[in-house]
Structures are given as C-alpha cells and as structure tokens.
CSV table of C-alpha atoms in Angstrom, one decimal:
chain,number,residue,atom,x,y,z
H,9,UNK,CA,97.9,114.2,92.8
H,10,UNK,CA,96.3,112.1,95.5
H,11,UNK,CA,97.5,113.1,98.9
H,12,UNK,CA,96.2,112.8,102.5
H,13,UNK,CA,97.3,115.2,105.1
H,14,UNK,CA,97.1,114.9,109.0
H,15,UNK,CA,97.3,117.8,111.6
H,16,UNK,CA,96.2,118.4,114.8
H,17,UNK,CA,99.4,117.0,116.7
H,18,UNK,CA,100.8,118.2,119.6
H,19,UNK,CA,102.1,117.8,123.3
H,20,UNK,CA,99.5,116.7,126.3
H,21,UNK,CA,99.5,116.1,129.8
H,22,UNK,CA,98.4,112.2,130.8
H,23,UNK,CA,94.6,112.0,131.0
H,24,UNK,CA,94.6,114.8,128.2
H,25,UNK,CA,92.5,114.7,124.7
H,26,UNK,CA,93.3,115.7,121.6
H,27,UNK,CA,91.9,115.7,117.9
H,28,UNK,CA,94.2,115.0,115.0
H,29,UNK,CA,92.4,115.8,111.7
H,30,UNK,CA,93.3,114.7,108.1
H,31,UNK,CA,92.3,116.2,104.7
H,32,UNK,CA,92.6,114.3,101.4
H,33,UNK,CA,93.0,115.5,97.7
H,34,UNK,CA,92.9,114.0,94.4
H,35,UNK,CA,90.4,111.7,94.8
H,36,UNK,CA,86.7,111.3,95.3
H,37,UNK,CA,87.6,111.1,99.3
H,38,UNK,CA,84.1,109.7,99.9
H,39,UNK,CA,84.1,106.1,98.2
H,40,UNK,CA,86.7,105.2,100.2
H,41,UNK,CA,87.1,103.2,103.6
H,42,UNK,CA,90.2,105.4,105.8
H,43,UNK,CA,92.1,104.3,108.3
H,44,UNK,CA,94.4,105.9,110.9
H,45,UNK,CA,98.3,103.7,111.8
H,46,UNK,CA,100.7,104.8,114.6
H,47,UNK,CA,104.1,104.3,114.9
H,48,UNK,CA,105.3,105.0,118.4
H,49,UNK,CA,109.0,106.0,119.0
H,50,UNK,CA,111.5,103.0,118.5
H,51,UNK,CA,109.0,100.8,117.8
H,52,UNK,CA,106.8,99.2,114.4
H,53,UNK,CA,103.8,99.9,113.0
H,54,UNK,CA,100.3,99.5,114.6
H,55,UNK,CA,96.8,99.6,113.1
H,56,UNK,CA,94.3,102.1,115.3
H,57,UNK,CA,91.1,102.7,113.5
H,58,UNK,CA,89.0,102.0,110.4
H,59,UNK,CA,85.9,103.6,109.7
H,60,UNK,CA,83.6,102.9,106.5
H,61,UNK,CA,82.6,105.2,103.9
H,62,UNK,CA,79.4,106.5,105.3
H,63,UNK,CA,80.6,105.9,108.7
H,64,UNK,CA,78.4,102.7,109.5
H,65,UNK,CA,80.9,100.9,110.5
H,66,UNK,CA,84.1,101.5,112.9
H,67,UNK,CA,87.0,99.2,113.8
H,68,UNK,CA,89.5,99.4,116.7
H,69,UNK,CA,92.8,97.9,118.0
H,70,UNK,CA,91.4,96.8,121.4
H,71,UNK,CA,94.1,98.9,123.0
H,72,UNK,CA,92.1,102.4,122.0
H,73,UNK,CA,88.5,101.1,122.2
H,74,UNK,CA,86.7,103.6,124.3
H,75,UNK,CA,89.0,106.1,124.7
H,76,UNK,CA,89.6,106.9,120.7
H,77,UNK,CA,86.7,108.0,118.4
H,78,UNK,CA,87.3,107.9,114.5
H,79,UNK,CA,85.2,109.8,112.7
H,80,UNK,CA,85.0,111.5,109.0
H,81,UNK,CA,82.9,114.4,107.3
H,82,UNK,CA,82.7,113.4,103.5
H,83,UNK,CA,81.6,117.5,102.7
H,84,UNK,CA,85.2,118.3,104.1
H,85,UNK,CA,87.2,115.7,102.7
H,86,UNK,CA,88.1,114.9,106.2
H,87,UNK,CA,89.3,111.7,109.0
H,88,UNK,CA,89.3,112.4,112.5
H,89,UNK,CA,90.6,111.0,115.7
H,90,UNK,CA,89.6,112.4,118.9
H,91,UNK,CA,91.8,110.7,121.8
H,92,UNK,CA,90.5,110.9,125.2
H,93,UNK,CA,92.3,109.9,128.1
H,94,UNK,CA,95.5,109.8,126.6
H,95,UNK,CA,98.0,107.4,128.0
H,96,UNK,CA,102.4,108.2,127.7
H,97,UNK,CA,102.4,104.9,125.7
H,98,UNK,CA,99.5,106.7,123.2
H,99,UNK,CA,102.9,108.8,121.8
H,100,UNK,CA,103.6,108.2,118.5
H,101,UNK,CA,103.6,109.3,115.0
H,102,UNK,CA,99.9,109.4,113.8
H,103,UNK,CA,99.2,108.5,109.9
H,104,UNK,CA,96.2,108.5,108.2
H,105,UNK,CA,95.4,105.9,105.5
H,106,UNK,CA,93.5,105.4,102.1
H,107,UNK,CA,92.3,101.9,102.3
H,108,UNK,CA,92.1,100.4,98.5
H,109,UNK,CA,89.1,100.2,96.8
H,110,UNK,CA,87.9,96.4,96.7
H,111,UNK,CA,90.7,95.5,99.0
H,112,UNK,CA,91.7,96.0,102.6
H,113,UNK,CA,95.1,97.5,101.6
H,114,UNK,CA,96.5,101.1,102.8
H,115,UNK,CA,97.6,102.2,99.3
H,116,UNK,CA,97.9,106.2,100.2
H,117,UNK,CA,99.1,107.6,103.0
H,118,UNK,CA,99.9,110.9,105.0
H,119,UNK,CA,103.3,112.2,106.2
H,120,UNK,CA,101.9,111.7,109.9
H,121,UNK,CA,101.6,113.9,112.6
H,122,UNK,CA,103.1,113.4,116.2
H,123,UNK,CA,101.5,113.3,119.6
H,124,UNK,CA,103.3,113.0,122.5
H,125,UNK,CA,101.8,112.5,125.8
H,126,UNK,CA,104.0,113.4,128.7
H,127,UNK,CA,103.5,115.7,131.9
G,12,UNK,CA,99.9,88.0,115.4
G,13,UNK,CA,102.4,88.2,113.1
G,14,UNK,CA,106.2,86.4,113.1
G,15,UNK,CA,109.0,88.2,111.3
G,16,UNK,CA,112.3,86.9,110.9
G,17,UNK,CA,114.9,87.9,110.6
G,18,UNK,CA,114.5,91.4,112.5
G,19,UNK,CA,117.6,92.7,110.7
G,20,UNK,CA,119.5,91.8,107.2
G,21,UNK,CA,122.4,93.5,105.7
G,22,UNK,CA,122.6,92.6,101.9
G,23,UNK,CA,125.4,93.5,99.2
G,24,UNK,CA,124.1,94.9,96.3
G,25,UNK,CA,122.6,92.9,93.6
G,26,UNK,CA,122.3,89.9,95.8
G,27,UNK,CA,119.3,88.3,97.1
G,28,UNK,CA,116.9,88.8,100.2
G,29,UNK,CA,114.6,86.9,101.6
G,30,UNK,CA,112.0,87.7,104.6
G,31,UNK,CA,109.8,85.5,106.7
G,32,UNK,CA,106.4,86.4,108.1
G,33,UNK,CA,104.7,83.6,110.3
G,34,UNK,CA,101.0,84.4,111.1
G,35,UNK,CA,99.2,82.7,114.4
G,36,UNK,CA,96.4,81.8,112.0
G,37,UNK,CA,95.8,80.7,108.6
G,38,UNK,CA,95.4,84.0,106.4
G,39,UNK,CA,92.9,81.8,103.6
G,40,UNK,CA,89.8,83.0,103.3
G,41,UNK,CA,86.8,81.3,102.1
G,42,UNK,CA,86.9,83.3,99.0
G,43,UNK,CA,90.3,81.7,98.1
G,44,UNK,CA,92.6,84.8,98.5
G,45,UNK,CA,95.3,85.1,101.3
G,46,UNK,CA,95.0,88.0,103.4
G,47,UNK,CA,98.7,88.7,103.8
G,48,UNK,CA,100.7,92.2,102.4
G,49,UNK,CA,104.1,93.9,102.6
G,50,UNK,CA,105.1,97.6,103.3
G,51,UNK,CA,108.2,99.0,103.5
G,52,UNK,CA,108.7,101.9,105.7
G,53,UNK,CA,111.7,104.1,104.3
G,54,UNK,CA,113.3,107.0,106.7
G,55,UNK,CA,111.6,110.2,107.2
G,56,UNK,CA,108.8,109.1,104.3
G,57,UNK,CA,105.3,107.3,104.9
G,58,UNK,CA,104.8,103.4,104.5
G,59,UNK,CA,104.5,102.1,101.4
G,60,UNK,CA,102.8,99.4,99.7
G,61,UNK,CA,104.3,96.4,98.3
G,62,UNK,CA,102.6,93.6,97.5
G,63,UNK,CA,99.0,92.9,98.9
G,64,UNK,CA,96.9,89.4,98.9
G,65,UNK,CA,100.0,87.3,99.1
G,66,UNK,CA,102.0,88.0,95.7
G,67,UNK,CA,100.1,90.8,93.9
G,68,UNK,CA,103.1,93.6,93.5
G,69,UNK,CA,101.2,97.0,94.1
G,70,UNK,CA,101.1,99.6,91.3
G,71,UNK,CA,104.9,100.8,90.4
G,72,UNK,CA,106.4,98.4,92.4
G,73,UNK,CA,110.0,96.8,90.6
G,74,UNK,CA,109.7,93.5,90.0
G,75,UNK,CA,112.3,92.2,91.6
G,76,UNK,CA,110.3,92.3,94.8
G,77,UNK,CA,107.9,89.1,95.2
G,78,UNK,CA,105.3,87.8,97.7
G,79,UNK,CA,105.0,84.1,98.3
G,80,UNK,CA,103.7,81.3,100.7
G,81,UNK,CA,100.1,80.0,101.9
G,82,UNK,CA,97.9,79.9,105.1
G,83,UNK,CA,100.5,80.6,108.0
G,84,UNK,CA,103.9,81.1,106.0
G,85,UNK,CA,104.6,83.7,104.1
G,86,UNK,CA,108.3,85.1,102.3
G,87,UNK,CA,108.7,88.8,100.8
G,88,UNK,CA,112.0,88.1,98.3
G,89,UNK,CA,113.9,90.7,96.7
G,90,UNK,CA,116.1,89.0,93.7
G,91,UNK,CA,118.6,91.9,93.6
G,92,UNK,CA,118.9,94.3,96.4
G,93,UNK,CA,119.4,98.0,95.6
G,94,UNK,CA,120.6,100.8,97.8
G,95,UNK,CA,117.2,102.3,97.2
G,96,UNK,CA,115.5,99.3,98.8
G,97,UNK,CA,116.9,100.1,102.5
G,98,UNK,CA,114.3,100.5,105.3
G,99,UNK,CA,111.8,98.5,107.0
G,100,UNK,CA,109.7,95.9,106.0
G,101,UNK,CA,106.4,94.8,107.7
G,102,UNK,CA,104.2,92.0,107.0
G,103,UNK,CA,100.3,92.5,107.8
G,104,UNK,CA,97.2,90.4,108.3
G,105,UNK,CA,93.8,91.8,106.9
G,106,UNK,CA,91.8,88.7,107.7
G,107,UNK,CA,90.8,90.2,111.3
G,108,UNK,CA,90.9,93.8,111.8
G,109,UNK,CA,94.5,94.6,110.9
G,110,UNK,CA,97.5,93.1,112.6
G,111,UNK,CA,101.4,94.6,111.4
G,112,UNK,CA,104.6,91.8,112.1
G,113,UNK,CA,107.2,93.7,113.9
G,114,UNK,CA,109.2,95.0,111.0
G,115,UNK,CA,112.8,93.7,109.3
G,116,UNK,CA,115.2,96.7,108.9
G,117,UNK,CA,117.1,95.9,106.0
G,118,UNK,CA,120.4,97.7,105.7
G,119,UNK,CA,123.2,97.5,102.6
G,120,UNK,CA,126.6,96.5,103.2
C-alpha cells in the first residue's frame, strides 16, 4: 500500500523552529517530485514547498521563502521541512504530498501533522 | 489566483452540482494541456484527487464527477450528488508554482 506519513508536529513559541519529517511506503519514493500543503485552522488549502527528485530543484509559496527549508533523503524514504522563525499565522495542519509521475498533480497524500505556533 | 463560486452548496440527493473556478490567468500551456485540477477535502481524511489537466477523472474516481472549461473558466459538475460526496472542493492552478481556489463546502440537504 502506498502511504506517506508526516511527524514532527508540535507546539512553539513565535520566532521558534521546528522540523516536520515524512516517510513514504509502497513506492519507489525516489522517482518522484514531493511536496508539502498546509491547511491553517478555518481556512483552505495552501501549497508550501516542492522539491525535485534529486533535490535540484526547490519551489516556495513566497510567504515561507527564507524562513522554510524543504529537503529529502532518498536512502530514508524521507521529506523534510525545517521552519525557522515561525510566525502564529505558520499554524496549521502540515501534509506531505506525492506529486504524479509526468504530471504536476498531488495524487498521495499523508494524514498531516499539526503545528501550532503560539507563546 | 484562483475564483471559486459558490463558497457553499447544499444539494438533494441525486440532483445535480455544479462548481466554478475563475483563474487570474489563462491555465493553456504551450503544450496544449490546461493546467487546472480538483480535490475534495472530506472531514478528518486527507485531500483527494479528482480530476487533473482540466477533465481527466483521477484513478477510481465515479464518473459522475466531470471537469470542464478552457483558459480562465473552469466548472467541476457532479451529475448526481451522493451523501458520500460532502466536503470541500478546491480548484488548483499548476501552470506557476501551485495556487489552491478557496474551497466550496458542499453539504446534502
């Protein structure tokens, strides 16, 4: 079964960093692009990050850019964002996201994790 | 960015539904496909995948859903609602980065 799941979630103060982490299974996690959405409280969905297979390329939603990092270790199966200088209106639910092969399409995706940023 | 209307529905069973998605920008690219795709976001589950480029119905999806429209207009229809079909609805834009509309909450009456 092909399944993605994040971690890493948590509360922290304003200013605060955090890592969330997610680990897929069931497929070949490497030929894939990934992708990370957030869905603050009462509100719709947002895009975040993309980051290419081997990591050569990286995408953000202008509102993170330079204060998130996505990452991904192919070895571990695993997508990472590290969030630095966290902001209240960062608090959300935090999917990750298979992005379809030969499309731009998020076609799996994680049960989400929450961060909330509050002092 | 990405126009929904309308930002709520409530449909009887078995009748139709219709949702609009106006983009700010033509979604055509130069290799001919449309760069427009629906996801419905159920309670307590992850989004899901409906329909991507335009009108293609993702893998398992009933065919009573249906993607339609070109460069700025764009309609998600659902030819018989079902109970199961309740949650939110988002268009997205792939053309430039990635850009979600601001979701239809479709409830049954």
């Amino acid at each position: 079964e092909v399944q993605l799941v994040e971690s890493g979630g948590g509360l922290v103060q304003p200013g605060g960093s955090l890592r969330l982490s997610c680990e897929g299974s069931g497929f070949i996690f490497s030929t894939n692009w990934m992708t990370w959405v957030r869905q603050a409280p009462g509100k719709g969905l947002e895009w975040v990050a993309n980051i290419k297979q081997d990591a050569s390329q990286l995408y953000y939603v202008e509102s993170v850019q330079g204060r998130f990092t996505i990452s991904r270790d192919n070895a571990k199966n695993s997508l990472y964002l590290q969030m630095n200088s966290l902001r209240a209106e960062d608090t959300a639910v935090y999917y990750c996201a298979r992005v379809r092969l030969g499309s731009d399409v998020f076609d799996v995706w994680g049960h989400g994790t929450m961060v909330t940023v509050s002092s | 960015v990405m126009t929904q209307s309308p930002l709520s529905l409530s449909v009887t069973p078995g009748q139709p539904a219709s949702i609009s998605c106006k983009s700010s920008r033509s979604l055509l690219y130069t290799d001919g496909k449309t760069y427009v795709h629906w996801y419905l976001h159920k309670a307590g589950q992850p989004p899901q995948l409906l329909i991507h480029e335009l009108s293609n119905r993702f893998s398992g999806v009933p065919d009573r859903f249906s993607g339609s429209g070109s460069g700025t207009d764009f309609t998600l229809q659902i030819s018989r609602v079902e109970a199961e079909d309740v949650g939110v609805y988002y268009c997205a834009q792939s053309i430039q980065l990635y850009t979600f509309g601001q979701g239809t909450k479709l409830e049954i009456k």
